[in-house]
PDB file of C-alpha atoms in Angstrom:
ATOM      1  CA  MET A 481      22.441   8.552  43.845  1.00  0.00           C
ATOM      2  CA  ASN A 482      21.593   5.323  42.000  1.00  0.00           C
ATOM      3  CA  ARG A 483      18.134   5.440  43.534  1.00  0.00           C
ATOM      4  CA  SER A 484      17.607   9.000  42.312  1.00  0.00           C
ATOM      5  CA  ARG A 485      18.759   8.021  38.800  1.00  0.00           C
ATOM      6  CA  ILE A 486      16.446   4.999  38.818  1.00  0.00           C
ATOM      7  CA  GLU A 487      13.527   7.126  40.016  1.00  0.00           C
ATOM      8  CA  PHE A 488      14.235   9.609  37.208  1.00  0.00           C
ATOM      9  CA  ILE A 489      14.270   6.785  34.634  1.00  0.00           C
ATOM     10  CA  LYS A 490      11.008   5.317  35.982  1.00  0.00           C
ATOM     11  CA  GLU A 491       9.272   8.695  35.990  1.00  0.00           C
ATOM     12  CA  LEU A 492      10.518   9.481  32.478  1.00  0.00           C
ATOM     13  CA  SER A 493       9.261   6.100  31.244  1.00  0.00           C
ATOM     14  CA  ASN A 494       5.846   6.740  32.786  1.00  0.00           C
ATOM     15  CA  GLN A 495       5.621  10.252  31.303  1.00  0.00           C
ATOM     16  CA  LEU A 496       6.599   9.160  27.779  1.00  0.00           C
ATOM     17  CA  SER A 497       4.543   5.960  27.638  1.00  0.00           C
ATOM     18  CA  TYR A 498       1.394   7.997  26.894  1.00  0.00           C
ATOM     19  CA  ILE A 499       2.769   9.903  23.902  1.00  0.00           C
ATOM     20  CA  MET A 500       5.284   7.545  22.254  1.00  0.00           C
ATOM     21  CA  LYS A 501       5.619   3.986  21.028  1.00  0.00           C
ATOM     22  CA  PRO A 502       7.304   1.533  23.423  1.00  0.00           C
ATOM     23  CA  ASN A 503      10.452   1.172  21.307  1.00  0.00           C
ATOM     24  CA  GLU A 504      10.795   4.965  21.086  1.00  0.00           C
ATOM     25  CA  VAL A 505      10.327   5.261  24.863  1.00  0.00           C
ATOM     26  CA  LYS A 506      13.068   2.680  25.436  1.00  0.00           C
ATOM     27  CA  GLU A 507      15.404   4.439  23.019  1.00  0.00           C
ATOM     28  CA  LEU A 508      14.881   7.841  24.642  1.00  0.00           C
ATOM     29  CA  VAL A 509      15.097   6.500  28.219  1.00  0.00           C
ATOM     30  CA  ASP A 510      18.333   4.685  27.352  1.00  0.00           C
ATOM     31  CA  TYR A 511      19.684   7.898  25.881  1.00  0.00           C
ATOM     32  CA  TYR A 512      18.983   9.939  29.023  1.00  0.00           C
ATOM     33  CA  ASP A 513      20.257   7.151  31.270  1.00  0.00           C
ATOM     34  CA  GLU A 514      23.513   7.112  29.306  1.00  0.00           C
ATOM     35  CA  MET A 515      23.693  10.897  29.558  1.00  0.00           C
ATOM     36  CA  ILE A 516      23.335  10.756  33.361  1.00  0.00           C
ATOM     37  CA  LEU A 517      25.971   8.010  33.589  1.00  0.00           C
ATOM     38  CA  ASP A 518      28.329  10.115  31.443  1.00  0.00           C
ATOM     39  CA  LEU A 519      27.823  13.072  33.790  1.00  0.00           C
ATOM     40  CA  MET A 520      28.546  10.808  36.742  1.00  0.00           C
ATOM     41  CA  GLU A 521      31.746   9.618  35.069  1.00  0.00           C
ATOM     42  CA  ASP A 522      32.756  13.257  34.611  1.00  0.00           C
ATOM     43  CA  GLY A 523      32.711  13.697  38.408  1.00  0.00           C
ATOM     44  CA  LEU A 524      29.152  14.818  39.087  1.00  0.00           C
ATOM     45  CA  SER A 525      27.473  12.674  41.706  1.00  0.00           C
ATOM     46  CA  GLU A 526      24.263  14.133  43.119  1.00  0.00           C
ATOM     47  CA  GLU A 527      24.090  16.879  40.504  1.00  0.00           C
ATOM     48  CA  ALA A 528      24.002  14.525  37.502  1.00  0.00           C
ATOM     49  CA  VAL A 529      20.216  14.062  37.498  1.00  0.00           C
ATOM     50  CA  SER A 530      19.599  17.755  38.177  1.00  0.00           C
ATOM     51  CA  ARG A 531      21.671  18.708  35.082  1.00  0.00           C
ATOM     52  CA  VAL A 532      19.192  16.857  32.851  1.00  0.00           C
ATOM     53  CA  ASP A 533      15.739  18.330  32.189  1.00  0.00           C
ATOM     54  CA  SER A 534      12.886  17.041  34.317  1.00  0.00           C
ATOM     55  CA  PRO A 535      10.712  14.255  32.844  1.00  0.00           C
ATOM     56  CA  GLU A 536       7.837  16.764  32.508  1.00  0.00           C
ATOM     57  CA  LYS A 537       9.978  19.169  30.471  1.00  0.00           C
ATOM     58  CA  ILE A 538      11.243  16.316  28.287  1.00  0.00           C
ATOM     59  CA  LYS A 539       7.660  15.170  27.699  1.00  0.00           C
ATOM     60  CA  GLU A 540       6.509  18.701  26.787  1.00  0.00           C
ATOM     61  CA  SER A 541       9.440  19.248  24.418  1.00  0.00           C
ATOM     62  CA  ILE A 542       8.754  15.969  22.616  1.00  0.00           C
ATOM     63  CA  LYS A 543       4.967  16.222  22.432  1.00  0.00           C
ATOM     64  CA  GLY A 544       3.849  16.694  18.812  1.00  0.00           C
ATOM     65  CA  THR A 545       7.353  16.771  17.305  1.00  0.00           C
ATOM     66  CA  PRO A 546       9.537  14.048  15.760  1.00  0.00           C
ATOM     67  CA  LEU A 547      11.850  12.261  18.161  1.00  0.00           C
ATOM     68  CA  GLU A 548      15.060  13.077  16.358  1.00  0.00           C
ATOM     69  CA  ILE A 549      14.645  16.846  16.634  1.00  0.00           C
ATOM     70  CA  ASN A 550      14.488  16.898  20.427  1.00  0.00           C
ATOM     71  CA  LEU A 551      17.425  14.696  21.341  1.00  0.00           C
ATOM     72  CA  PRO A 552      20.359  16.728  22.642  1.00  0.00           C
ATOM     73  CA  ILE A 553      23.691  16.129  20.931  1.00  0.00           C
ATOM     74  CA  SER A 554      26.147  14.188  23.042  1.00  0.00           C
ATOM     75  CA  LYS A 555      29.170  16.220  24.076  1.00  0.00           C
ATOM     76  CA  LYS A 556      31.506  13.254  23.678  1.00  0.00           C
ATOM     77  CA  PHE A 557      32.828  12.466  20.218  1.00  0.00           C
ATOM     78  CA  ASN A 558      34.230   9.086  19.439  1.00  0.00           C
ATOM     79  CA  PRO A 559      37.516   9.629  17.557  1.00  0.00           C
ATOM     80  CA  TYR A 560      37.222   6.230  15.849  1.00  0.00           C
ATOM     81  CA  ILE A 561      33.876   7.144  14.312  1.00  0.00           C
ATOM     82  CA  ILE A 562      35.257  10.478  13.110  1.00  0.00           C
ATOM     83  CA  ALA A 563      38.296   8.710  11.606  1.00  0.00           C
ATOM     84  CA  LEU A 564      36.042   6.145   9.901  1.00  0.00           C
ATOM     85  CA  LEU A 565      33.859   8.939   8.490  1.00  0.00           C
ATOM     86  CA  ILE A 566      36.900  10.752   7.103  1.00  0.00           C
ATOM     87  CA  LEU A 567      38.602   7.650   5.727  1.00  0.00           C
ATOM     88  CA  GLY A 568      35.350   6.230   4.356  1.00  0.00           C
ATOM     89  CA  PHE A 569      34.334   9.473   2.645  1.00  0.00           C
ATOM     90  CA  PRO A 570      35.358   8.284  -0.835  1.00  0.00           C
ATOM     91  CA  LEU A 571      32.942   5.374  -0.446  1.00  0.00           C
ATOM     92  CA  TRP A 572      29.983   6.886   1.384  1.00  0.00           C
ATOM     93  CA  GLY A 573      30.443  10.295  -0.253  1.00  0.00           C
ATOM     94  CA  SER A 574      30.146   8.787  -3.725  1.00  0.00           C
ATOM     95  CA  LEU A 575      27.110   6.747  -2.641  1.00  0.00           C
ATOM     96  CA  VAL A 576      25.403   9.863  -1.271  1.00  0.00           C
ATOM     97  CA  LEU A 577      26.263  11.776  -4.452  1.00  0.00           C
ATOM     98  CA  ALA A 578      24.858   8.918  -6.560  1.00  0.00           C
ATOM     99  CA  LEU A 579      21.648   8.933  -4.507  1.00  0.00           C
ATOM    100  CA  VAL A 580      21.280  12.702  -4.894  1.00  0.00           C
ATOM    101  CA  LEU A 581      21.854  12.443  -8.661  1.00  0.00           C
ATOM    102  CA  ILE A 582      19.309   9.612  -8.968  1.00  0.00           C
ATOM    103  CA  ILE A 583      16.709  11.695  -7.120  1.00  0.00           C
ATOM    104  CA  LEU A 584      17.564  14.714  -9.279  1.00  0.00           C
ATOM    105  CA  SER A 585      17.242  12.633 -12.456  1.00  0.00           C
ATOM    106  CA  ILE A 586      13.798  11.436 -11.313  1.00  0.00           C
ATOM    107  CA  TYR A 587      12.701  15.065 -10.964  1.00  0.00           C
ATOM    108  CA  ILE A 588      14.170  15.895 -14.383  1.00  0.00           C
ATOM    109  CA  VAL A 589      12.353  12.975 -16.029  1.00  0.00           C
ATOM    110  CA  ILE A 590       9.103  13.947 -14.294  1.00  0.00           C
ATOM    111  CA  TRP A 591       9.345  17.552 -15.462  1.00  0.00           C
ATOM    112  CA  CYS A 592      10.370  16.647 -19.053  1.00  0.00           C
ATOM    113  CA  VAL A 593       6.714  16.079 -19.988  1.00  0.00           C
ATOM    114  CA  PRO A 594       5.338  19.539 -19.093  1.00  0.00           C
ATOM    115  CA  PHE A 595       8.530  21.218 -20.288  1.00  0.00           C
ATOM    116  CA  THR A 596       8.268  19.494 -23.690  1.00  0.00           C
ATOM    117  CA  THR A 597       4.566  20.220 -24.107  1.00  0.00           C
ATOM    118  CA  GLY A 598       5.153  23.803 -22.969  1.00  0.00           C
ATOM    119  CA  ALA A 599       7.910  24.243 -25.555  1.00  0.00           C
ATOM    120  CA  ILE A 600       5.653  22.742 -28.256  1.00  0.00           C
ATOM    121  CA  GLY A 601       2.830  25.048 -27.155  1.00  0.00           C
ATOM    122  CA  PHE A 602       5.015  28.157 -27.224  1.00  0.00           C
ATOM    123  CA  ALA A 603       6.531  27.274 -30.600  1.00  0.00           C
ATOM    124  CA  GLY A 604       3.109  26.399 -32.036  1.00  0.00           C
ATOM    125  CA  VAL A 605       1.424  29.608 -30.883  1.00  0.00           C
ATOM    126  CA  VAL A 606       4.278  31.897 -31.988  1.00  0.00           C
ATOM    127  CA  GLY A 607       4.893  30.020 -35.245  1.00  0.00           C
ATOM    128  CA  GLY A 608       1.159  29.847 -36.012  1.00  0.00           C
ATOM    129  CA  ILE A 609       0.673  33.577 -35.452  1.00  0.00           C
ATOM    130  CA  ALA A 610       3.750  34.414 -37.537  1.00  0.00           C
ATOM    131  CA  SER A 611       2.720  32.069 -40.359  1.00  0.00           C
ATOM    132  CA  THR A 612      -0.860  33.368 -40.412  1.00  0.00           C
ATOM    133  CA  VAL A 613       0.131  37.049 -40.282  1.00  0.00           C
ATOM    134  CA  LEU A 614       2.806  36.648 -42.955  1.00  0.00           C
ATOM    135  CA  SER A 615       0.675  34.535 -45.304  1.00  0.00           C
ATOM    136  CA  PRO A 616      -0.323  37.567 -47.448  1.00  0.00           C
ATOM    137  CA  LEU A 617       3.355  37.938 -48.356  1.00  0.00           C
ATOM    138  CA  ALA A 618       3.324  34.352 -49.634  1.00  0.00           C
ATOM    139  CA  LEU A 619       0.534  35.274 -52.069  1.00  0.00           C
ATOM    140  CA  MET A 620       3.204  36.868 -54.217  1.00  0.00           C
ATOM    141  CA  ASP A 621       4.546  33.376 -54.970  1.00  0.00           C
ATOM    142  CA  GLY A 622       1.093  32.127 -55.869  1.00  0.00           C
ATOM    143  CA  LEU A 623      -2.427  31.908 -54.488  1.00  0.00           C
ATOM    144  CA  HIS A 624      -2.098  28.254 -53.550  1.00  0.00           C
ATOM    145  CA  ILE A 625       1.122  28.926 -51.551  1.00  0.00           C
ATOM    146  CA  GLY A 626      -0.479  31.792 -49.615  1.00  0.00           C
ATOM    147  CA  ILE A 627      -3.622  29.767 -48.779  1.00  0.00           C
ATOM    148  CA  THR A 628      -1.474  26.755 -47.768  1.00  0.00           C
ATOM    149  CA  GLN A 629       0.675  28.911 -45.475  1.00  0.00           C
ATOM    150  CA  PHE A 630      -2.437  30.471 -43.923  1.00  0.00           C
ATOM    151  CA  GLY A 631      -3.992  27.028 -43.316  1.00  0.00           C
ATOM    152  CA  LEU A 632      -0.780  25.575 -41.899  1.00  0.00           C
ATOM    153  CA  GLY A 633      -0.428  28.645 -39.654  1.00  0.00           C
ATOM    154  CA  LEU A 634      -3.922  28.052 -38.236  1.00  0.00           C
ATOM    155  CA  ILE A 635      -3.168  24.333 -37.687  1.00  0.00           C
ATOM    156  CA  LEU A 636       0.121  25.188 -35.997  1.00  0.00           C
ATOM    157  CA  PHE A 637      -1.599  27.785 -33.806  1.00  0.00           C
ATOM    158  CA  GLY A 638      -4.273  25.235 -32.831  1.00  0.00           C
ATOM    159  CA  ILE A 639      -1.681  22.591 -31.950  1.00  0.00           C
ATOM    160  CA  GLY A 640       0.247  25.160 -29.930  1.00  0.00           C
ATOM    161  CA  LEU A 641      -2.902  26.252 -28.112  1.00  0.00           C
ATOM    162  CA  LEU A 642      -3.828  22.640 -27.283  1.00  0.00           C
ATOM    163  CA  ALA A 643      -0.285  21.911 -26.060  1.00  0.00           C
ATOM    164  CA  THR A 644      -0.353  25.057 -23.886  1.00  0.00           C
ATOM    165  CA  LEU A 645      -3.707  24.089 -22.342  1.00  0.00           C
ATOM    166  CA  PHE A 646      -2.438  20.540 -21.742  1.00  0.00           C
ATOM    167  CA  THR A 647       0.702  21.927 -20.066  1.00  0.00           C
ATOM    168  CA  MET A 648      -1.317  24.227 -17.816  1.00  0.00           C
ATOM    169  CA  SER A 649      -3.705  21.460 -16.744  1.00  0.00           C
ATOM    170  CA  THR A 650      -1.017  18.831 -16.097  1.00  0.00           C
ATOM    171  CA  SER A 651       1.479  21.162 -14.420  1.00  0.00           C
ATOM    172  CA  ARG A 652      -0.677  21.306 -11.288  1.00  0.00           C
ATOM    173  CA  LYS A 653      -0.603  17.514 -11.072  1.00  0.00           C
ATOM    174  CA  PHE A 654       3.158  17.450 -11.592  1.00  0.00           C
ATOM    175  CA  ILE A 655       3.646  20.104  -8.900  1.00  0.00           C
ATOM    176  CA  THR A 656       1.488  18.130  -6.448  1.00  0.00           C
ATOM    177  CA  PHE A 657       3.321  14.904  -7.271  1.00  0.00           C
ATOM    178  CA  SER A 658       6.712  16.590  -6.831  1.00  0.00           C
ATOM    179  CA  GLN A 659       5.681  18.078  -3.479  1.00  0.00           C
ATOM    180  CA  ASN A 660       4.396  14.705  -2.250  1.00  0.00           C
ATOM    181  CA  MET A 661       7.570  12.974  -3.370  1.00  0.00           C
ATOM    182  CA  THR A 662       9.743  15.621  -1.686  1.00  0.00           C
ATOM    183  CA  ASN A 663       7.785  15.316   1.564  1.00  0.00           C
ATOM    184  CA  HIS A 664       8.032  11.516   1.430  1.00  0.00           C
ATOM    185  CA  LEU A 665      11.802  11.642   0.907  1.00  0.00           C
ATOM    186  CA  LYS A 666      12.182  14.218   3.678  1.00  0.00           C
ATOM    187  CA  ASN A 667      10.148  12.088   6.094  1.00  0.00           C
ATOM    188  CA  GLN A 668      12.134   8.972   5.186  1.00  0.00           C
ATOM    189  CA  LEU A 669      15.458  10.735   5.763  1.00  0.00           C
ATOM    190  CA  LEU A 670      14.299  12.259   9.064  1.00  0.00           C
ATOM    191  CA  PHE A 671      12.942   8.897  10.252  1.00  0.00           C
ATOM    192  CA  LYS A 672      16.174   7.080   9.373  1.00  0.00           C
ATOM    193  CA  ARG A 673      18.253   9.811  11.004  1.00  0.00           C
ATOM    194  CA  GLY A 674      16.121   9.508  14.157  1.00  0.00           C
ATOM    195  CA  VAL A 675      16.466   5.706  14.240  1.00  0.00           C
ATOM    196  CA  ASN A 676      20.253   5.884  13.790  1.00  0.00           C
ATOM    197  CA  ARG A 677      20.549   8.118  16.811  1.00  0.00           C
TER     198      ARG A 677
END
């Protein structure tokens, strides 16, 4: 049986060496070797290797996808690790929450610029239209007050229009930046999760 397990490991190493980095091949081969040894400890002798997918199937399932997605979850749970996770939750839970809040605050700071210019644009356009339309009513208080309100309404409308155009042109850049940052964070978390396994 040891020979069959060794042949499986050699064949798996050969199959994966063409599509993965050497350290990833070693990590995956060690994982499957440990899985076979666990099955042997559970009482399976000759059937242990046959319970695991063939090296060809493993290669096909891994080809073109990240390593961490294709690794099967071990059926054995270490009670000490579970106890440490539960007892350490106040520490690691608060650290994870702090990390999430930091990332959220970065997004909030990033989106403050277009939100602020959008609010200025909306207020400028609405206030400018209202001031310009209602300027004839200000003529009752005097010609100079009516003309001043009309002029200020046009200035306010112009500022609002410029702020709206600025918001529309920069929002695309902010959306692209946010998407890139989200993808980068997602890739970093997936890569770290795959390495920890």
